[in-house]
CSV table of C-alpha atoms in Angstrom, one decimal:
chain,number,residue,atom,x,y,z
A,1,MET,CA,18.6,-83.5,-19.9
A,2,LYS,CA,20.1,-86.8,-18.6
A,3,LYS,CA,23.8,-87.0,-18.1
A,4,SER,CA,24.2,-89.7,-20.8
A,5,THR,CA,22.5,-87.5,-23.3
A,6,ILE,CA,24.7,-84.5,-22.4
A,7,TRP,CA,27.9,-86.5,-22.8
A,8,ALA,CA,26.8,-88.0,-26.1
A,9,ALA,CA,26.0,-84.6,-27.4
A,10,GLY,CA,29.3,-83.4,-26.2
A,11,VAL,CA,31.4,-85.7,-28.3
A,12,ALA,CA,31.6,-83.3,-31.2
A,13,ALA,CA,32.1,-80.3,-28.9
A,14,VAL,CA,35.1,-81.9,-27.0
A,15,GLY,CA,36.5,-83.3,-30.2
A,16,ALA,CA,36.5,-79.9,-31.8
A,17,LEU,CA,38.7,-78.7,-28.9
A,18,ALA,CA,41.4,-81.4,-29.1
A,19,LEU,CA,44.8,-80.2,-30.0
A,20,THR,CA,47.6,-82.1,-31.7
A,21,ALA,CA,49.0,-84.8,-29.5
A,22,CYS,CA,51.8,-83.5,-27.3
A,23,GLY,CA,54.7,-85.9,-27.6
A,24,THR,CA,55.1,-89.6,-27.5
A,25,GLY,CA,57.7,-90.4,-24.9
A,26,GLY,CA,58.0,-89.7,-21.3
A,27,GLY,CA,56.2,-90.7,-18.2
A,28,GLY,CA,56.4,-94.5,-18.1
A,29,GLU,CA,59.3,-96.7,-19.1
A,30,PRO,CA,59.5,-100.5,-19.6
A,31,ALA,CA,62.5,-100.5,-17.2
A,32,THR,CA,64.7,-97.9,-15.6
A,33,SER,CA,68.0,-97.8,-13.7
A,34,GLY,CA,65.9,-98.1,-10.5
A,35,SER,CA,63.8,-101.1,-11.6
A,36,PRO,CA,64.8,-104.7,-12.3
A,37,ALA,CA,64.8,-105.9,-15.9
A,38,GLY,CA,61.3,-106.7,-17.1
A,39,VAL,CA,59.6,-104.5,-14.5
A,40,GLN,CA,57.5,-101.7,-15.9
A,41,GLU,CA,57.9,-98.4,-14.0
A,42,VAL,CA,55.1,-96.0,-13.8
A,43,LYS,CA,55.5,-92.4,-12.4
A,44,PHE,CA,52.5,-91.0,-10.6
A,45,TRP,CA,51.9,-87.3,-9.5
A,46,GLY,CA,49.3,-86.6,-6.9
A,47,TRP,CA,48.6,-84.9,-3.6
A,48,ALA,CA,45.8,-86.7,-1.7
A,49,PRO,CA,46.6,-88.0,1.7
A,50,GLY,CA,47.0,-91.8,1.6
A,51,TYR,CA,48.1,-92.1,-2.0
A,52,ALA,CA,51.8,-92.8,-1.1
A,53,ASP,CA,50.6,-95.7,1.1
A,54,ALA,CA,48.4,-97.0,-1.7
A,55,VAL,CA,51.4,-97.1,-4.0
A,56,LYS,CA,53.5,-99.0,-1.4
A,57,ALA,CA,50.7,-101.6,-1.1
A,58,PHE,CA,50.4,-102.0,-4.9
A,59,ASN,CA,54.1,-102.4,-5.4
A,60,ALA,CA,54.2,-105.1,-2.7
A,61,SER,CA,51.6,-107.2,-4.5
A,62,HIS,CA,52.5,-106.5,-8.1
A,63,PRO,CA,56.1,-107.5,-8.8
A,64,ASP,CA,55.9,-106.8,-12.5
A,65,ILE,CA,55.0,-103.1,-12.1
A,66,LYS,CA,56.7,-100.5,-10.0
A,67,VAL,CA,54.8,-97.3,-9.3
A,68,VAL,CA,56.9,-94.3,-8.3
A,69,TYR,CA,54.8,-91.7,-6.4
A,70,GLU,CA,55.8,-88.0,-6.3
A,71,GLU,CA,53.7,-85.6,-4.3
A,72,VAL,CA,52.9,-82.4,-6.1
A,73,GLN,CA,51.0,-79.3,-5.2
A,74,PRO,CA,47.2,-79.6,-5.4
A,75,GLY,CA,45.9,-79.0,-8.9
A,76,ALA,CA,44.8,-75.4,-8.7
A,77,LYS,CA,47.8,-74.5,-6.6
A,78,GLY,CA,50.3,-75.6,-9.3
A,79,GLY,CA,49.8,-79.3,-9.8
A,80,TYR,CA,47.8,-78.9,-13.1
A,81,GLU,CA,50.3,-76.4,-14.5
A,82,LYS,CA,53.1,-78.8,-13.8
A,83,MET,CA,51.3,-81.6,-15.6
A,84,LEU,CA,50.4,-79.5,-18.6
A,85,ASN,CA,53.9,-78.0,-19.0
A,86,ALA,CA,55.5,-81.5,-18.6
A,87,VAL,CA,53.2,-82.9,-21.3
A,88,LYS,CA,54.3,-80.2,-23.7
A,89,ALA,CA,57.9,-80.9,-22.8
A,90,ASP,CA,57.4,-84.6,-23.2
A,91,SER,CA,58.5,-85.2,-19.6
A,92,ALA,CA,55.3,-85.9,-17.8
A,93,ALA,CA,54.6,-88.7,-15.3
A,94,CYS,CA,52.4,-91.5,-16.6
A,95,LEU,CA,49.7,-90.8,-14.1
A,96,GLY,CA,48.3,-87.6,-12.6
A,97,GLN,CA,45.6,-86.9,-10.1
A,98,VAL,CA,43.0,-84.8,-12.0
A,99,GLY,CA,39.7,-83.5,-10.7
A,100,TYR,CA,36.6,-84.3,-12.7
A,101,GLU,CA,36.1,-80.5,-13.1
A,102,THR,CA,39.4,-80.2,-14.9
A,103,LEU,CA,39.6,-83.5,-16.8
A,104,THR,CA,37.6,-82.2,-19.8
A,105,SER,CA,40.0,-79.3,-20.1
A,106,PHE,CA,43.0,-81.7,-20.1
A,107,ALA,CA,41.3,-83.8,-22.8
A,108,ALA,CA,40.6,-80.6,-24.8
A,109,GLN,CA,44.3,-79.7,-24.7
A,110,GLY,CA,45.4,-83.1,-25.9
A,111,ALA,CA,47.1,-83.8,-22.5
A,112,LEU,CA,45.6,-87.3,-21.9
A,113,GLU,CA,46.2,-90.7,-23.2
A,114,ASP,CA,43.3,-92.7,-24.6
A,115,VAL,CA,43.2,-96.0,-22.6
A,116,THR,CA,39.8,-97.2,-23.8
A,117,SER,CA,41.2,-100.5,-25.0
A,118,TYR,CA,42.5,-101.4,-21.6
A,119,ALA,CA,39.8,-99.7,-19.5
A,120,SER,CA,36.5,-100.5,-21.1
A,121,LYS,CA,36.2,-103.9,-19.4
A,122,ASN,CA,36.1,-102.1,-16.0
A,123,GLU,CA,33.3,-99.6,-16.9
A,124,GLY,CA,30.6,-101.5,-14.9
A,125,GLU,CA,32.6,-101.3,-11.7
A,126,TYR,CA,32.0,-97.6,-11.3
A,127,VAL,CA,29.1,-95.3,-10.5
A,128,ASP,CA,27.7,-94.4,-13.9
A,129,TRP,CA,28.2,-90.6,-13.8
A,130,THR,CA,31.8,-90.9,-12.7
A,131,TRP,CA,32.6,-93.1,-15.7
A,132,LYS,CA,31.1,-90.6,-18.0
A,133,ALA,CA,33.1,-87.9,-16.3
A,134,VAL,CA,36.4,-89.7,-17.2
A,135,SER,CA,35.2,-90.4,-20.8
A,136,PRO,CA,34.7,-87.1,-22.5
A,137,GLY,CA,34.1,-87.6,-26.2
A,138,GLY,CA,33.5,-91.3,-25.6
A,139,LYS,CA,37.2,-92.1,-24.9
A,140,VAL,CA,38.4,-93.3,-21.5
A,141,TYR,CA,41.3,-91.3,-20.0
A,142,ALA,CA,41.2,-92.0,-16.3
A,143,ALA,CA,40.0,-94.2,-13.5
A,144,PRO,CA,37.4,-92.5,-11.2
A,145,VAL,CA,38.6,-92.4,-7.6
A,146,ASP,CA,35.9,-90.7,-5.5
A,147,THR,CA,32.8,-88.6,-5.5
A,148,ALA,CA,32.2,-85.5,-3.3
A,149,PRO,CA,28.5,-85.2,-2.1
A,150,MET,CA,28.0,-82.2,0.2
A,151,ALA,CA,26.6,-81.8,3.6
A,152,LEU,CA,26.7,-79.2,6.5
A,153,PHE,CA,29.6,-79.4,8.8
A,154,TYR,CA,28.7,-77.5,12.0
A,155,ASN,CA,30.2,-76.9,15.4
A,156,ASN,CA,27.7,-78.9,17.5
A,157,GLU,CA,29.0,-77.5,20.8
A,158,LEU,CA,28.6,-73.9,19.6
A,159,PHE,CA,25.1,-74.4,18.4
A,160,ALA,CA,24.0,-76.1,21.6
A,161,GLN,CA,25.7,-73.5,23.8
A,162,HIS,CA,23.7,-70.7,22.2
A,163,GLY,CA,20.5,-72.6,21.8
A,164,VAL,CA,20.5,-72.4,18.0
A,165,ALA,CA,18.8,-75.2,16.0
A,166,VAL,CA,20.7,-76.9,13.2
A,167,PRO,CA,19.3,-75.4,10.0
A,168,THR,CA,17.5,-77.6,7.5
A,169,THR,CA,16.8,-74.8,4.9
A,170,TRP,CA,18.8,-71.9,3.7
A,171,ASP,CA,16.4,-69.5,5.4
A,172,GLU,CA,17.1,-71.2,8.7
A,173,TYR,CA,20.8,-71.1,7.9
A,174,LYS,CA,20.6,-67.3,7.7
A,175,GLN,CA,18.6,-67.2,10.9
A,176,ALA,CA,21.2,-69.3,12.6
A,177,ALA,CA,23.9,-67.0,11.4
A,178,GLU,CA,22.1,-64.0,12.8
A,179,LYS,CA,21.4,-65.7,16.2
A,180,LEU,CA,25.0,-66.8,16.6
A,181,LYS,CA,26.3,-63.3,15.7
A,182,ALA,CA,23.9,-61.8,18.2
A,183,ALA,CA,25.1,-64.2,20.9
A,184,ASP,CA,28.8,-63.5,20.2
A,185,SER,CA,30.0,-60.9,17.8
A,186,ASN,CA,33.2,-63.0,17.2
A,187,ILE,CA,31.2,-65.8,15.6
A,188,SER,CA,30.8,-66.0,11.8
A,189,ILE,CA,28.6,-68.6,10.2
A,190,SER,CA,31.1,-69.4,7.4
A,191,SER,CA,34.0,-68.3,5.3
A,192,PRO,CA,34.1,-67.2,1.6
A,193,TYR,CA,33.7,-69.9,-1.0
A,194,LEU,CA,35.7,-69.8,-4.3
A,195,ASN,CA,35.9,-71.8,-7.5
A,196,TYR,CA,34.8,-75.4,-7.1
A,197,ASP,CA,33.7,-75.0,-3.4
A,198,TYR,CA,31.3,-72.4,-4.6
A,199,ALA,CA,30.3,-74.5,-7.6
A,200,GLY,CA,28.8,-77.1,-5.3
A,201,LEU,CA,26.4,-74.5,-3.9
A,202,ALA,CA,25.3,-73.6,-7.5
A,203,TRP,CA,25.1,-77.3,-8.3
A,204,GLN,CA,22.6,-78.0,-5.5
A,205,ALA,CA,20.5,-75.0,-6.6
A,206,GLY,CA,20.1,-76.3,-10.2
A,207,ALA,CA,22.2,-73.4,-11.4
A,208,PRO,CA,24.6,-74.9,-14.0
A,209,TRP,CA,27.5,-73.0,-15.4
A,210,PHE,CA,27.8,-74.9,-18.7
A,211,GLY,CA,25.7,-77.0,-21.0
A,212,ILE,CA,26.1,-78.5,-24.5
A,213,ASP,CA,23.7,-77.8,-27.3
A,214,GLY,CA,24.6,-79.8,-30.3
A,215,ASP,CA,28.1,-78.8,-31.2
A,216,SER,CA,28.0,-75.6,-29.2
A,217,TRP,CA,28.7,-74.7,-25.6
A,218,ASP,CA,26.0,-73.0,-23.6
A,219,VAL,CA,27.6,-70.7,-20.9
A,220,SER,CA,25.1,-69.8,-18.1
A,221,LEU,CA,27.2,-68.3,-15.4
A,222,ASP,CA,25.0,-65.2,-15.2
A,223,SER,CA,21.6,-67.1,-15.3
A,224,ASP,CA,18.7,-66.2,-13.0
A,225,ALA,CA,19.4,-69.4,-11.1
A,226,ASN,CA,23.0,-68.4,-10.4
A,227,LYS,CA,21.9,-64.9,-9.5
A,228,LYS,CA,19.6,-66.4,-6.9
A,229,VAL,CA,22.5,-68.2,-5.2
A,230,ALA,CA,24.8,-65.2,-5.5
A,231,ASP,CA,22.2,-62.9,-4.0
A,232,TYR,CA,21.6,-65.2,-1.1
A,233,TRP,CA,25.3,-65.3,-0.1
A,234,GLN,CA,25.6,-61.5,-0.8
A,235,GLY,CA,22.9,-61.0,1.8
A,236,LEU,CA,25.1,-62.8,4.4
A,237,VAL,CA,28.1,-60.7,3.4
A,238,ASP,CA,26.0,-57.6,3.8
A,239,ALA,CA,24.8,-58.8,7.2
A,240,LYS,CA,28.5,-59.2,8.2
A,241,VAL,CA,28.1,-62.8,9.2
A,242,ILE,CA,30.8,-64.2,6.9
A,243,SER,CA,34.4,-64.5,8.2
A,244,GLU,CA,37.2,-62.7,6.4
A,245,ALA,CA,39.4,-65.8,6.7
A,246,PRO,CA,39.9,-67.5,3.3
A,247,MET,CA,39.3,-71.2,3.1
A,248,TYR,CA,42.4,-73.3,3.6
A,249,ASP,CA,44.3,-70.4,5.1
A,250,PRO,CA,45.8,-70.8,8.6
A,251,ALA,CA,43.3,-68.3,9.9
A,252,TRP,CA,40.4,-70.5,8.6
A,253,PHE,CA,41.7,-73.6,10.4
A,254,LYS,CA,42.1,-71.5,13.5
A,255,GLY,CA,38.5,-70.3,13.3
A,256,LEU,CA,37.2,-73.8,12.8
A,257,GLY,CA,39.1,-74.9,15.9
A,258,ASP,CA,38.3,-72.0,18.2
A,259,GLY,CA,34.6,-71.7,17.4
A,260,SER,CA,34.8,-68.3,15.6
A,261,ILE,CA,33.7,-70.1,12.3
A,262,ALA,CA,30.5,-72.1,13.0
A,263,THR,CA,29.9,-74.1,9.8
A,264,LEU,CA,31.3,-75.3,6.5
A,265,VAL,CA,29.0,-76.3,3.7
A,266,GLY,CA,31.2,-78.7,1.9
A,267,PRO,CA,32.0,-82.2,0.4
A,268,VAL,CA,32.8,-85.4,2.2
A,269,TRP,CA,36.5,-85.1,1.8
A,270,GLN,CA,36.5,-81.8,3.8
A,271,ALA,CA,36.2,-84.1,6.9
A,272,GLY,CA,39.8,-85.1,6.4
A,273,VAL,CA,40.8,-81.5,5.9
A,274,ILE,CA,39.2,-80.4,9.1
A,275,LYS,CA,40.5,-83.3,11.2
A,276,GLY,CA,44.0,-82.8,9.9
A,277,ASP,CA,44.3,-79.0,10.3
A,278,ALA,CA,41.8,-77.9,12.8
A,279,LYS,CA,42.6,-80.4,15.6
A,280,ALA,CA,41.4,-78.0,18.3
A,281,GLY,CA,37.8,-78.7,17.1
A,282,ALA,CA,38.0,-82.4,17.9
A,283,GLY,CA,34.8,-83.6,19.6
A,284,LYS,CA,32.9,-80.4,18.9
A,285,TRP,CA,31.9,-80.9,15.3
A,286,ALA,CA,29.1,-82.9,13.6
A,287,VAL,CA,27.6,-83.3,10.2
A,288,ALA,CA,24.0,-82.8,9.0
A,289,PRO,CA,22.3,-82.8,5.6
A,290,MET,CA,22.9,-79.8,3.3
A,291,PRO,CA,20.3,-77.0,3.9
A,292,GLN,CA,17.6,-76.9,1.2
A,293,TRP,CA,16.1,-74.1,-0.8
A,294,ALA,CA,12.6,-75.3,0.0
A,295,ALA,CA,11.5,-77.3,3.0
A,296,GLY,CA,11.1,-81.0,2.3
A,297,GLU,CA,13.5,-81.1,-0.7
A,298,ASP,CA,16.5,-83.4,-0.8
A,299,LYS,CA,18.9,-81.9,-3.3
A,300,VAL,CA,22.6,-82.1,-3.0
A,301,GLY,CA,25.6,-80.5,-4.7
A,302,ASN,CA,28.9,-82.2,-5.5
A,303,ALA,CA,32.2,-80.3,-4.9
A,304,GLY,CA,35.2,-82.1,-6.2
A,305,GLY,CA,36.1,-85.8,-6.7
A,306,SER,CA,39.0,-86.8,-8.8
A,307,ALA,CA,40.4,-89.4,-11.1
A,308,THR,CA,43.8,-91.0,-11.8
A,309,ALA,CA,44.4,-89.9,-15.3
A,310,VAL,CA,46.9,-91.3,-17.8
A,311,LEU,CA,48.9,-88.4,-19.2
A,312,LYS,CA,49.8,-88.0,-22.8
A,313,GLY,CA,53.2,-89.6,-23.6
A,314,CYS,CA,52.9,-92.5,-21.2
A,315,ASP,CA,54.9,-95.4,-22.6
A,316,THR,CA,53.3,-98.0,-20.4
A,317,PRO,CA,49.5,-97.1,-20.5
A,318,GLU,CA,48.3,-100.6,-19.8
A,319,ALA,CA,50.5,-100.8,-16.6
A,320,ALA,CA,49.3,-97.3,-15.7
A,321,TRP,CA,45.7,-98.4,-16.0
A,322,THR,CA,46.3,-101.5,-14.0
A,323,PHE,CA,47.4,-99.4,-11.0
A,324,ALA,CA,44.8,-96.7,-11.5
A,325,ASN,CA,42.0,-99.2,-11.5
A,326,TRP,CA,43.5,-101.1,-8.6
A,327,MET,CA,43.8,-98.1,-6.4
A,328,SER,CA,40.1,-97.2,-7.0
A,329,THR,CA,38.7,-100.7,-6.4
A,330,ASP,CA,41.0,-102.6,-3.9
A,331,LYS,CA,39.1,-102.8,-0.6
A,332,ASP,CA,42.2,-102.6,1.7
A,333,ALA,CA,43.8,-99.7,-0.2
A,334,TYR,CA,40.6,-97.8,-0.4
A,335,SER,CA,39.8,-98.4,3.3
A,336,ALA,CA,43.1,-96.6,4.1
A,337,LEU,CA,42.1,-93.7,1.8
A,338,ILE,CA,38.8,-93.4,3.7
A,339,GLU,CA,40.7,-93.3,7.0
A,340,GLU,CA,43.3,-90.8,5.9
A,341,ALA,CA,41.5,-88.6,3.4
A,342,ALA,CA,37.7,-89.2,4.0
A,343,LEU,CA,37.3,-90.1,0.4
A,344,TYR,CA,33.9,-91.6,-0.7
A,345,PRO,CA,34.3,-94.4,-3.3
A,346,ALA,CA,33.4,-94.1,-7.0
A,347,ALA,CA,33.6,-97.9,-7.2
A,348,LYS,CA,30.2,-99.5,-6.6
A,349,ALA,CA,31.6,-102.6,-4.8
A,350,LEU,CA,33.2,-100.3,-2.1
A,351,LEU,CA,30.1,-98.4,-1.1
A,352,ASP,CA,29.5,-100.8,1.8
A,353,LEU,CA,33.0,-100.9,3.2
A,354,PRO,CA,33.2,-101.3,7.0
A,355,SER,CA,35.4,-98.1,7.0
A,356,LEU,CA,32.3,-96.1,6.0
A,357,THR,CA,30.3,-97.3,9.1
A,358,LYS,CA,32.7,-96.4,11.9
A,359,PRO,CA,32.0,-93.6,14.4
A,360,ASP,CA,34.4,-90.7,14.2
A,361,GLU,CA,35.4,-89.2,17.6
A,362,TYR,CA,36.3,-85.9,15.9
A,363,PHE,CA,32.7,-85.5,14.9
A,364,SER,CA,31.3,-86.2,18.3
A,365,GLY,CA,31.3,-90.0,17.7
A,366,GLN,CA,28.9,-89.7,14.8
A,367,LYS,CA,28.9,-92.1,11.8
A,368,ILE,CA,29.3,-89.2,9.4
A,369,PHE,CA,29.4,-91.3,6.2
A,370,ASP,CA,25.8,-92.2,6.8
A,371,VAL,CA,24.9,-88.6,6.0
A,372,PHE,CA,27.1,-88.6,2.9
A,373,LYS,CA,25.7,-92.0,1.7
A,374,ALA,CA,22.2,-90.6,1.7
A,375,ALA,CA,23.5,-87.4,0.1
A,376,SER,CA,25.2,-89.3,-2.7
A,377,ASN,CA,21.9,-90.6,-4.0
A,378,ASN,CA,20.6,-87.1,-4.4
A,379,VAL,CA,23.3,-85.4,-6.4
A,380,ASP,CA,22.1,-84.0,-9.7
A,381,THR,CA,24.2,-85.9,-12.3
A,382,SER,CA,23.4,-83.6,-15.2
A,383,TRP,CA,26.1,-81.0,-14.2
A,384,VAL,CA,28.6,-80.3,-17.1
A,385,TRP,CA,32.0,-78.8,-16.7
A,386,GLY,CA,33.3,-76.4,-19.3
A,387,PRO,CA,36.2,-76.8,-21.7
A,388,ASN,CA,38.6,-74.5,-19.9
A,389,MET,CA,37.8,-74.6,-16.2
A,390,PRO,CA,41.2,-73.3,-14.9
A,391,GLN,CA,40.7,-70.1,-16.9
A,392,THR,CA,37.0,-69.8,-16.0
A,393,THR,CA,37.6,-70.3,-12.3
A,394,LYS,CA,40.5,-67.8,-12.4
A,395,ASP,CA,38.3,-65.2,-13.9
A,396,LEU,CA,35.5,-66.0,-11.5
A,397,ASP,CA,37.7,-66.0,-8.4
A,398,ASP,CA,39.0,-62.6,-9.3
A,399,GLY,CA,35.5,-61.2,-8.9
A,400,LEU,CA,34.4,-63.4,-6.0
A,401,SER,CA,37.4,-62.5,-3.9
A,402,LYS,CA,36.6,-58.8,-4.2
A,403,ALA,CA,32.9,-59.3,-3.6
A,404,TRP,CA,33.4,-61.4,-0.4
A,405,ALA,CA,35.6,-58.5,0.8
A,406,GLY,CA,32.9,-56.0,0.1
A,407,ASN,CA,34.1,-54.6,-3.2
A,408,GLY,CA,31.3,-55.3,-5.7
A,409,THR,CA,28.8,-58.1,-5.5
A,410,LEU,CA,28.9,-61.8,-6.1
A,411,ALA,CA,26.4,-61.4,-9.0
A,412,ASP,CA,28.7,-58.9,-10.6
A,413,ALA,CA,31.5,-61.5,-10.4
A,414,PHE,CA,29.4,-64.0,-12.3
A,415,SER,CA,28.4,-61.4,-14.9
A,416,ALA,CA,32.0,-60.5,-15.5
A,417,ALA,CA,33.1,-64.2,-15.7
A,418,GLN,CA,30.3,-64.9,-18.2
A,419,THR,CA,31.6,-62.3,-20.6
A,420,LYS,CA,35.3,-63.3,-20.2
A,421,THR,CA,34.4,-67.0,-20.6
A,422,VAL,CA,32.4,-66.5,-23.7
A,423,ASP,CA,35.0,-64.3,-25.3
A,424,ALA,CA,37.8,-66.8,-24.4
A,425,LEU,CA,35.9,-69.8,-25.9
A,426,LYS,CA,35.2,-67.9,-29.1
A,427,ALA,CA,38.8,-66.9,-29.3
A,428,GLN,CA,39.7,-70.6,-29.2
A,429,GLY,CA,37.4,-71.1,-32.2
A,430,LEU,CA,34.6,-72.8,-30.3
A,431,SER,CA,31.0,-72.5,-31.0
A,432,VAL,CA,29.1,-70.8,-28.2
A,433,LYS,CA,25.4,-70.6,-28.0
């Protein structure tokens, strides 16, 4: 099913979820004690590197709007909870950084402001599927910021040292894992993947977690396609070639830097994460296309990407949209986001920015965005996020964390999450196929 068809079919399903609007005051004010008379102040909560600088640049060029940026914890680590609680308390910021995977859940809880009347004129500026991602139910709630096509980050120095070829298929990836482990028992091919990082692996394999059938949700976490992906990674766990270091943990960054973790299968923005926190790996790493399930295929997953959403209760939604759209489409501002956070634009006009053609010394002088540009054209845009992803991923992560540690299997984790997700959606009064 095409993405446009899915989202059209989902109008009723998302609409059935929407709760009563949560307050009418809050995040933006026509003027505050910190702003001159006539200047609209817009509060913005986010966490991406470079956002604070984008706000400074906007404020310098837009004297009638003052954006006040506050860095919050990343979404799953507390940022989303802060936003939702603030919306309920009528004290939220006007704008919040919200991932595509969570935006539907926010809309379902009545936590977003409909800005269609201000935003519709900008629709053509964005990659089609990202615009649909910020428009559940046909109403626009956010400006797309970036996409997150995936590739293989690998320690080029390590592979060369041990004479291991860069894998192009998942079978070759497993062989590379075994060869590296045989060469040095301290080397692990990768670390455990959870929630949305794992979702990108399923996405590439054509193993959706959700679909929409009329007015009903189709939950498919325990499908045969998902079992195939889970069984593959379970095989690597059983072969003891997966590191115990959790992603984003200090031990993970240490492993990326010292060569004890050889690869990361992840999205473009991971380049910024690695460069910022695994500095010891500088000059050793490179990027290659994502391994394929069958030789000759060219399928890619997407892991992440976010939008600047207008939160419910914003008193200055038009000013909020003006900034949100500007940050996603201004060439200079976005070039800085590429430099600082390795974001890949959702705006069509920015896909040829010079910043995307520069060699990166951390990655052995490679022009890494060339790999991601090719990958972005091969992302399956039919993927659908469920109506309560924070709860779904919490339930899934409970099982995945145990399975990666050798307690149960990844397939078991998906079976358990399937049951919990279906039960939870039914308890919300939703129709589940």
